[in-house]
Amino acid sequence: MKIDLSKVLYDKYIKLPDSSVTIILINGEIINGIILSYFKGNTNKGENYIVKWHIVDQKDKMSFGIDAFGFLKGIIINTNEIASVLFTEDNSKIEF
């Protein structure tokens, strides 16, 4: 059975006090910030444990991911777009 790396990422993320990450996407784009929220998948239908991640700048950590007008701050990333994640706290890396 294939390991669900979205679950590995989630488990590691919630245990670290510093949630700063560097995410490298498959297309080579690099995103720095914090994981503010996530969208759980339906594992009964074969989806990953987490299907999408909401990433914002460190300065927007307390914003709930929205601006004063209710618009989204940051970016939503699909799990299948991620190549790797580097955790600032312990300098560890997860390769997708």
mmCIF file of C-alpha atoms in Angstrom:
data_model
loop_
_atom_site.group_PDB
_atom_site.id
_atom_site.type_symbol
_atom_site.label_atom_id
_atom_site.label_comp_id
_atom_site.label_asym_id
_atom_site.label_seq_id
_atom_site.Cartn_x
_atom_site.Cartn_y
_atom_site.Cartn_z
ATOM 1 C CA MET A 1 0.000 0.000 0.000
ATOM 2 C CA LYS A 2 1.302 3.435 -0.955
ATOM 3 C CA ILE A 3 2.124 5.841 1.893
ATOM 4 C CA ASP A 4 -0.139 8.916 1.961
ATOM 5 C CA LEU A 5 2.444 11.690 2.219
ATOM 6 C CA SER A 6 -0.270 14.278 2.855
ATOM 7 C CA LYS A 7 -0.954 12.491 6.165
ATOM 8 C CA VAL A 8 2.791 12.402 6.952
ATOM 9 C CA LEU A 9 2.997 16.138 6.215
ATOM 10 C CA TYR A 10 -0.065 16.853 8.359
ATOM 11 C CA ASP A 11 1.234 14.798 11.304
ATOM 12 C CA LYS A 12 4.600 16.540 11.224
ATOM 13 C CA TYR A 13 3.112 20.019 10.730
ATOM 14 C CA ILE A 14 0.812 19.862 13.766
ATOM 15 C CA LYS A 15 3.645 18.769 16.075
ATOM 16 C CA LEU A 16 6.060 21.616 15.297
ATOM 17 C CA PRO A 17 5.795 24.917 17.211
ATOM 18 C CA ASP A 18 7.137 26.889 14.217
ATOM 19 C CA SER A 19 4.849 26.197 11.273
ATOM 20 C CA SER A 20 7.041 27.996 8.722
ATOM 21 C CA VAL A 21 7.606 25.949 5.573
ATOM 22 C CA THR A 22 9.126 26.222 2.131
ATOM 23 C CA ILE A 23 7.065 24.369 -0.445
ATOM 24 C CA ILE A 24 8.516 23.495 -3.821
ATOM 25 C CA LEU A 25 5.893 22.723 -6.425
ATOM 26 C CA ILE A 26 6.279 20.266 -9.287
ATOM 27 C CA ASN A 27 6.471 23.204 -11.721
ATOM 28 C CA GLY A 28 9.496 24.579 -9.781
ATOM 29 C CA GLU A 29 7.678 27.425 -8.024
ATOM 30 C CA ILE A 30 8.876 28.050 -4.452
ATOM 31 C CA ILE A 31 6.400 29.199 -1.803
ATOM 32 C CA ASN A 32 7.464 30.352 1.660
ATOM 33 C CA GLY A 33 4.963 30.809 4.457
ATOM 34 C CA ILE A 34 2.899 28.923 6.969
ATOM 35 C CA ILE A 35 0.199 26.331 6.534
ATOM 36 C CA LEU A 36 -2.862 28.103 7.840
ATOM 37 C CA SER A 37 -5.474 25.485 7.037
ATOM 38 C CA TYR A 38 -6.155 22.397 4.952
ATOM 39 C CA PHE A 39 -8.957 20.555 3.204
ATOM 40 C CA LYS A 40 -9.424 16.921 4.181
ATOM 41 C CA GLY A 41 -10.059 14.415 1.442
ATOM 42 C CA ASN A 42 -12.452 11.503 1.403
ATOM 43 C CA THR A 43 -10.189 8.512 1.981
ATOM 44 C CA ASN A 44 -13.144 6.166 1.357
ATOM 45 C CA LYS A 45 -13.120 7.417 -2.241
ATOM 46 C CA GLY A 46 -9.360 6.984 -2.601
ATOM 47 C CA GLU A 47 -8.456 10.646 -2.026
ATOM 48 C CA ASN A 48 -5.433 11.747 -0.016
ATOM 49 C CA TYR A 49 -5.952 12.480 3.679
ATOM 50 C CA ILE A 50 -5.376 16.177 2.824
ATOM 51 C CA VAL A 51 -6.236 17.300 -0.723
ATOM 52 C CA LYS A 52 -5.480 21.048 -0.458
ATOM 53 C CA TRP A 53 -3.347 23.332 1.723
ATOM 54 C CA HIS A 54 -3.873 27.039 2.460
ATOM 55 C CA ILE A 55 -0.493 28.820 2.664
ATOM 56 C CA VAL A 56 -0.086 32.442 3.818
ATOM 57 C CA ASP A 57 2.828 34.752 4.639
ATOM 58 C CA GLN A 58 4.082 34.622 8.214
ATOM 59 C CA LYS A 59 2.729 38.157 8.798
ATOM 60 C CA ASP A 60 -0.801 36.940 7.929
ATOM 61 C CA LYS A 61 -0.795 34.113 10.472
ATOM 62 C CA MET A 62 -3.480 35.733 12.638
ATOM 63 C CA SER A 63 -5.683 36.866 9.735
ATOM 64 C CA PHE A 64 -7.693 33.634 9.378
ATOM 65 C CA GLY A 65 -6.590 33.776 5.735
ATOM 66 C CA ILE A 66 -8.886 36.612 4.710
ATOM 67 C CA ASP A 67 -8.402 40.343 4.289
ATOM 68 C CA ALA A 68 -10.638 43.184 5.558
ATOM 69 C CA PHE A 69 -12.970 42.737 2.573
ATOM 70 C CA GLY A 70 -13.335 38.983 3.008
ATOM 71 C CA PHE A 71 -11.016 38.014 0.150
ATOM 72 C CA LEU A 72 -8.575 35.119 0.418
ATOM 73 C CA LYS A 73 -5.011 35.846 1.490
ATOM 74 C CA GLY A 74 -2.270 33.498 0.415
ATOM 75 C CA ILE A 75 -2.638 30.585 -1.926
ATOM 76 C CA ILE A 76 -4.443 27.237 -2.052
ATOM 77 C CA ILE A 77 -2.218 24.362 -3.206
ATOM 78 C CA ASN A 78 -3.374 20.902 -4.245
ATOM 79 C CA THR A 79 -1.413 18.093 -2.625
ATOM 80 C CA ASN A 80 -0.669 16.585 -6.029
ATOM 81 C CA GLU A 81 1.128 19.830 -7.050
ATOM 82 C CA ILE A 82 3.737 19.533 -4.255
ATOM 83 C CA ALA A 83 7.221 18.193 -5.009
ATOM 84 C CA SER A 84 8.704 18.734 -1.537
ATOM 85 C CA VAL A 85 8.242 20.567 1.767
ATOM 86 C CA LEU A 86 11.068 21.924 3.921
ATOM 87 C CA PHE A 87 10.272 22.622 7.575
ATOM 88 C CA THR A 88 12.092 25.642 9.020
ATOM 89 C CA GLU A 89 11.812 24.416 12.629
ATOM 90 C CA ASP A 90 14.012 21.345 12.277
ATOM 91 C CA ASN A 91 15.313 21.731 8.710
ATOM 92 C CA SER A 92 13.715 18.424 7.713
ATOM 93 C CA LYS A 93 12.265 17.710 4.286
ATOM 94 C CA ILE A 94 9.448 15.582 2.897
ATOM 95 C CA GLU A 95 9.766 14.574 -0.766
ATOM 96 C CA PHE A 96 6.541 13.830 -2.591
#
